Short mmCIF file of C-alpha atoms and ligand atoms in Angstrom, two decimals:
data_model
loop_
_atom_site.label_atom_id
_atom_site.label_comp_id
_atom_site.label_asym_id
_atom_site.label_seq_id
_atom_site.Cartn_x
_atom_site.Cartn_y
_atom_site.Cartn_z
CA MET U 1 -128.35 117.08 257.70
CA THR U 2 -129.86 119.91 256.50
CA LEU U 3 -133.63 120.82 257.08
CA CYS U 4 -135.23 121.53 254.47
CA PRO U 5 -138.00 124.77 255.04
CA ALA U 6 -141.30 123.58 254.98
CA PRO U 7 -142.89 125.47 251.74
CA PRO U 8 -145.12 128.87 253.06
CA VAL U 9 -148.76 128.33 254.30
CA ALA U 10 -151.20 130.68 251.72
CA GLU U 11 -153.47 132.14 254.71
CA VAL U 12 -156.78 131.39 254.64
CA VAL U 13 -159.17 134.72 253.83
CA LEU U 14 -162.46 132.76 253.00
CA GLU U 15 -163.21 129.36 254.58
CA THR U 16 -166.86 127.89 254.71
CA ARG U 17 -167.46 125.10 257.14
CA ASP U 18 -170.95 123.05 256.46
CA LEU U 19 -173.23 126.33 254.50
CA VAL U 20 -176.57 125.07 254.15
CA VAL U 21 -178.91 127.93 252.21
CA GLN U 22 -182.16 127.13 251.81
CA TYR U 23 -184.65 128.92 249.64
CA ASP U 24 -188.28 128.43 251.13
CA GLY U 25 -187.05 125.40 252.56
CA VAL U 26 -185.78 123.97 249.78
CA GLY U 27 -182.26 123.12 249.56
CA ALA U 28 -179.56 125.09 247.43
CA VAL U 29 -176.70 124.95 248.81
CA ASN U 30 -176.22 121.12 250.92
CA GLY U 31 -173.41 121.55 252.93
CA ILE U 32 -170.55 123.32 251.26
CA ASN U 33 -166.66 123.33 252.90
CA LEU U 34 -164.78 125.58 250.81
CA VAL U 35 -161.25 127.95 251.40
CA VAL U 36 -160.06 130.72 249.64
CA HIS U 37 -156.71 131.57 249.93
CA ARG U 38 -154.41 135.02 249.76
CA GLY U 39 -153.17 135.71 246.90
CA ARG U 40 -154.62 132.66 244.84
CA ILE U 41 -157.51 132.90 241.93
CA THR U 42 -160.31 130.39 243.50
CA SER U 43 -162.86 129.41 240.89
CA LEU U 44 -166.31 127.40 241.72
CA VAL U 45 -167.61 125.67 238.36
CA GLY U 46 -170.76 123.51 237.80
CA SER U 47 -173.89 123.62 235.20
CA ASN U 48 -176.96 125.56 236.03
CA GLY U 49 -178.64 125.83 239.34
CA ALA U 50 -175.36 123.51 240.62
CA GLY U 51 -175.72 126.09 243.93
CA LYS U 52 -172.33 128.47 243.00
CA THR U 53 -174.34 132.16 243.25
CA THR U 54 -176.09 131.12 246.56
CA VAL U 55 -172.76 130.33 247.90
CA MET U 56 -171.60 133.62 246.89
CA LYS U 57 -174.71 135.55 247.78
CA ALA U 58 -173.94 134.25 251.39
CA CYS U 59 -170.92 134.98 251.80
CA ALA U 60 -171.77 139.02 250.83
CA GLY U 61 -174.66 138.59 253.19
CA LEU U 62 -177.63 138.90 250.42
CA VAL U 63 -178.37 135.45 252.25
CA THR U 64 -179.12 133.90 255.32
CA PRO U 65 -177.48 130.49 255.76
CA ALA U 66 -179.45 128.13 257.59
CA ARG U 67 -176.80 126.19 258.96
CA GLY U 68 -172.77 126.88 259.24
CA SER U 69 -170.26 129.83 259.22
CA ILE U 70 -169.08 131.97 256.59
CA ASP U 71 -165.13 133.14 257.67
CA PHE U 72 -163.41 136.30 256.32
CA HIS U 73 -159.46 137.25 257.49
CA GLY U 74 -160.78 135.18 261.00
CA GLN U 75 -163.46 136.97 261.61
CA SER U 76 -167.98 135.39 261.01
CA LEU U 77 -169.70 136.91 258.83
CA ILE U 78 -173.49 135.02 259.72
CA GLY U 79 -176.01 137.95 260.23
CA MET U 80 -173.18 140.84 259.10
CA PRO U 81 -175.06 143.36 257.22
CA ALA U 82 -174.62 143.22 253.38
CA ASP U 83 -172.56 146.98 253.50
CA ARG U 84 -170.94 146.23 256.37
CA ILE U 85 -169.48 143.10 254.43
CA VAL U 86 -168.38 145.90 252.04
CA ARG U 87 -166.51 147.16 254.61
CA GLN U 88 -164.03 144.45 255.86
CA GLY U 89 -163.45 144.08 252.21
CA LEU U 90 -165.38 141.44 250.71
CA THR U 91 -167.60 142.57 247.42
CA LEU U 92 -169.74 140.76 244.52
CA VAL U 93 -169.74 142.13 240.94
CA PRO U 94 -173.47 140.31 240.60
CA GLU U 95 -174.24 137.89 237.95
CA GLY U 96 -176.53 140.59 235.08
CA ARG U 97 -174.36 143.05 236.11
CA ARG U 98 -176.48 145.20 237.83
CA LEU U 99 -175.36 148.29 237.33
CA PHE U 100 -177.26 151.73 237.48
CA GLY U 101 -178.14 152.20 233.85
CA SER U 102 -179.84 155.61 233.69
CA MET U 103 -176.74 156.63 235.78
CA THR U 104 -173.14 157.59 233.67
CA VAL U 105 -170.01 155.62 233.81
CA ARG U 106 -168.52 158.30 236.68
CA ASP U 107 -171.32 158.17 238.96
CA ASN U 108 -171.86 154.53 238.82
CA LEU U 109 -168.36 154.27 239.68
CA ARG U 110 -168.76 156.89 242.27
CA VAL U 111 -171.42 154.39 243.44
CA GLY U 112 -168.95 151.69 244.04
CA ALA U 113 -167.11 153.73 246.93
CA TYR U 114 -170.50 154.10 248.58
CA THR U 115 -168.55 153.26 252.11
CA ARG U 116 -166.31 154.73 252.37
CA SER U 117 -164.66 158.40 252.98
CA ASP U 118 -161.23 158.70 252.04
CA GLU U 119 -161.49 161.14 248.97
CA THR U 120 -157.25 160.82 248.31
CA GLY U 121 -157.79 156.73 248.26
CA ILE U 122 -161.22 156.54 246.34
CA SER U 123 -159.53 159.37 243.78
CA ALA U 124 -156.55 156.66 243.04
CA ASP U 125 -159.08 153.85 242.90
CA PHE U 126 -160.44 155.74 239.94
CA ASP U 127 -157.45 156.15 237.83
CA ARG U 128 -156.36 152.39 238.71
CA VAL U 129 -160.08 151.36 237.17
CA LEU U 130 -159.44 153.55 234.56
CA GLY U 131 -155.75 152.08 234.06
CA TYR U 132 -157.33 148.84 233.32
CA PHE U 133 -160.50 149.65 232.01
CA PRO U 134 -159.55 152.50 229.43
CA MET U 135 -162.25 152.56 227.43
CA LEU U 136 -164.29 153.39 230.50
CA GLY U 137 -162.42 156.77 230.46
CA LEU U 138 -163.39 157.73 226.83
CA ARG U 139 -167.34 157.46 228.32
CA LEU U 140 -167.08 158.54 231.88
CA ASP U 141 -170.45 160.74 231.24
CA SER U 142 -172.45 157.89 229.19
CA LEU U 143 -174.85 156.43 230.62
CA ALA U 144 -174.55 152.71 231.35
CA ARG U 145 -177.25 151.24 230.04
CA ASP U 146 -175.37 152.93 226.38
CA LEU U 147 -172.44 150.78 227.05
CA SER U 148 -171.82 147.46 225.09
CA GLY U 149 -172.45 144.47 227.33
CA GLY U 150 -168.77 143.95 227.61
CA GLN U 151 -167.99 147.46 228.19
CA GLN U 152 -171.07 147.07 231.54
CA GLN U 153 -168.52 143.92 232.51
CA MET U 154 -166.05 145.97 232.86
CA LEU U 155 -167.76 148.46 234.28
CA ALA U 156 -169.46 146.28 237.17
CA VAL U 157 -165.84 144.98 237.67
CA GLY U 158 -164.70 148.74 237.88
CA ARG U 159 -167.86 149.62 240.34
CA ALA U 160 -166.80 146.67 242.59
CA LEU U 161 -162.99 147.78 242.88
CA MET U 162 -164.42 151.28 244.13
CA SER U 163 -164.60 150.11 247.39
CA SER U 164 -161.55 148.90 247.83
CA PRO U 165 -161.69 145.06 248.38
CA ARG U 166 -159.75 142.73 249.86
CA LEU U 167 -161.53 139.73 248.11
CA LEU U 168 -162.94 140.28 244.98
CA MET U 169 -165.93 138.03 244.12
CA LEU U 170 -166.93 137.87 240.56
CA ASP U 171 -170.22 136.07 239.17
CA GLU U 172 -170.76 134.89 235.95
CA PRO U 173 -168.11 137.59 234.46
CA SER U 174 -167.88 136.38 231.26
CA ILE U 175 -172.01 135.48 230.29
CA GLY U 176 -173.23 136.86 227.37
CA LEU U 177 -170.19 138.61 225.84
CA ALA U 178 -168.43 137.94 222.95
CA PRO U 179 -165.37 135.22 223.08
CA ALA U 180 -162.65 137.94 222.11
CA ILE U 181 -164.35 140.05 225.21
CA VAL U 182 -163.86 136.60 227.52
CA ASP U 183 -160.77 136.26 226.53
CA THR U 184 -160.46 140.65 227.84
CA ILE U 185 -162.14 140.14 230.71
CA ALA U 186 -160.18 136.69 231.51
CA GLU U 187 -156.65 139.31 231.35
CA ILE U 188 -158.28 141.82 233.82
CA ILE U 189 -159.22 139.32 236.28
CA MET U 190 -155.02 137.77 236.28
CA THR U 191 -153.99 141.52 236.53
CA ILE U 192 -156.15 142.46 239.45
CA SER U 193 -155.17 139.24 241.39
CA LYS U 194 -151.34 139.92 240.65
CA SER U 195 -152.38 143.03 242.35
CA GLY U 196 -152.65 141.98 246.05
CA VAL U 197 -156.35 141.34 245.59
CA ASP U 198 -157.84 137.43 245.99
CA ILE U 199 -160.58 136.40 243.64
CA LEU U 200 -163.49 133.91 244.15
CA LEU U 201 -164.32 133.08 240.87
CA VAL U 202 -167.96 131.39 239.62
CA GLU U 203 -167.93 130.64 235.65
CA GLN U 204 -170.16 128.10 233.74
CA ASN U 205 -167.38 128.96 231.35
CA ALA U 206 -165.48 125.88 232.67
CA ARG U 207 -162.58 126.84 230.11
CA MET U 208 -162.09 130.31 231.51
CA ALA U 209 -162.25 129.81 235.26
CA LEU U 210 -160.46 126.27 235.50
CA GLY U 211 -157.75 127.68 233.01
CA LEU U 212 -157.51 130.87 235.89
CA ALA U 213 -158.22 128.68 238.73
CA ASP U 214 -155.07 128.17 241.26
CA TYR U 215 -157.97 125.88 243.18
CA ALA U 216 -161.40 125.25 242.19
CA TYR U 217 -164.48 123.39 242.69
CA VAL U 218 -166.75 121.55 240.93
CA LEU U 219 -170.50 121.98 242.63
CA ASP U 220 -173.76 119.79 241.11
CA ASN U 221 -176.89 119.82 242.91
CA GLY U 222 -175.40 122.19 245.99
CA ARG U 223 -172.37 119.96 247.22
CA ILE U 224 -168.68 119.94 246.05
CA MET U 225 -168.48 117.08 243.15
CA LEU U 226 -164.77 117.52 243.40
CA GLU U 227 -161.87 119.70 243.81
CA GLY U 228 -158.66 120.35 242.62
CA SER U 229 -155.37 122.57 241.02
CA GLY U 230 -157.17 123.74 237.91
CA PRO U 231 -154.55 122.09 235.51
CA GLU U 232 -155.78 118.77 238.13
CA LEU U 233 -159.94 119.17 237.41
CA SER U 234 -158.73 120.51 233.33
CA ALA U 235 -157.13 117.57 232.99
CA ASP U 236 -159.90 114.95 234.72
CA GLU U 237 -161.97 112.96 232.20
CA LYS U 238 -165.68 113.45 234.17
CA VAL U 239 -164.97 117.48 234.31
CA LYS U 240 -163.63 117.19 230.82
CA GLU U 241 -166.81 115.56 229.38
CA THR U 242 -169.16 117.43 231.11
CA TYR U 243 -167.90 120.77 231.69
CA LEU U 244 -164.93 121.45 229.07
CA GLY U 245 -167.20 119.57 225.72
CA LEU U 246 -164.35 117.55 225.33
P1 ATP W 301 -176.83 129.14 237.49
O1 ATP W 301 -175.88 129.50 237.38
O2 ATP W 301 -178.09 129.13 237.17
O3 ATP W 301 -176.98 131.02 238.09
P2 ATP W 301 -175.78 128.49 239.78
O4 ATP W 301 -175.45 127.39 240.16
O5 ATP W 301 -175.51 129.83 240.00
O6 ATP W 301 -176.97 128.30 239.07
P3 ATP W 301 -178.22 129.14 241.58
O7 ATP W 301 -177.97 130.82 241.65
O8 ATP W 301 -177.50 128.86 243.53
O9 ATP W 301 -177.23 128.48 241.08
O10 ATP W 301 -178.91 128.51 242.30
C1 ATP W 301 -179.47 127.61 242.69
C2 ATP W 301 -180.39 126.25 243.44
O11 ATP W 301 -181.01 127.34 243.56
C3 ATP W 301 -181.39 126.32 241.87
O12 ATP W 301 -181.89 125.03 242.01
C4 ATP W 301 -182.27 127.52 241.81
O13 ATP W 301 -183.29 127.49 241.13
C5 ATP W 301 -182.69 127.72 243.08
N1 ATP W 301 -182.88 129.72 243.72
C6 ATP W 301 -182.08 130.52 243.43
N2 ATP W 301 -182.37 131.19 243.90
C7 ATP W 301 -183.20 131.02 244.41
C8 ATP W 301 -184.56 132.16 244.90
N3 ATP W 301 -184.23 133.68 244.58
N4 ATP W 301 -185.69 131.87 245.69
C9 ATP W 301 -185.58 130.53 245.19
N5 ATP W 301 -185.34 129.57 244.80
C10 ATP W 301 -183.68 130.32 243.91
#
């Protein structure tokens, strides 16, 4: 008898267990267990106020959970300052981009590397980012506030990549962008994933998020309502009706 080898189990990169986050005692995240696996794009979808941003902020050290655990590559992030979390390799591209509008594109990218001192690596990542976003290379001396919405989103992703993340968390990268630019951003997310950076993506644009996702979670009212592969969830009648408008 020939034994088939078991399929390889993907490494767990990020895991939250029973995560609870409250604002002024009111639960925004009410006990979430989620896992991001190595080499995969993981998406969180859900309507306004479902708690998606709060999950990411907790992982980035920007809000303190009331309960639960967050482990990144086996290390607890609870109580770890945000800049140390970036040094560990977990970087957030925040909703609304939060660029330094009165600074140039070049300086915004340099700021992204604030936790690093390896000049050779920083320089290589600068070139890599301009490879992903050639448009930024043409606008290096422009002020960030003078870029279009799509270019600003690219700069926000580029700035995050300058920290050399192992896991990139993107909060609503498609918001407010024209469909053609949304497609470009989606392609870049795929390219970044293929380059070996793990991705956690939050989107209200469920079509984009489920289209990209290897695995996805549907959040509602601070809880996970459904989870599965992108294609599984895209085929789910409730998801189709509620989030895909079908
Ligand atoms: P959106 O897509 O609108 O950003 P979301 O799914 O990301 O929604 P969160 O932003 O995490 O949801 O918000 C979850 C809940 O927490 C909502 O009820 C929201 O009003 C509340 N909330 C978020 N930030 C704060 C804050 N700083 N202070 C008080 N309540 C907040």
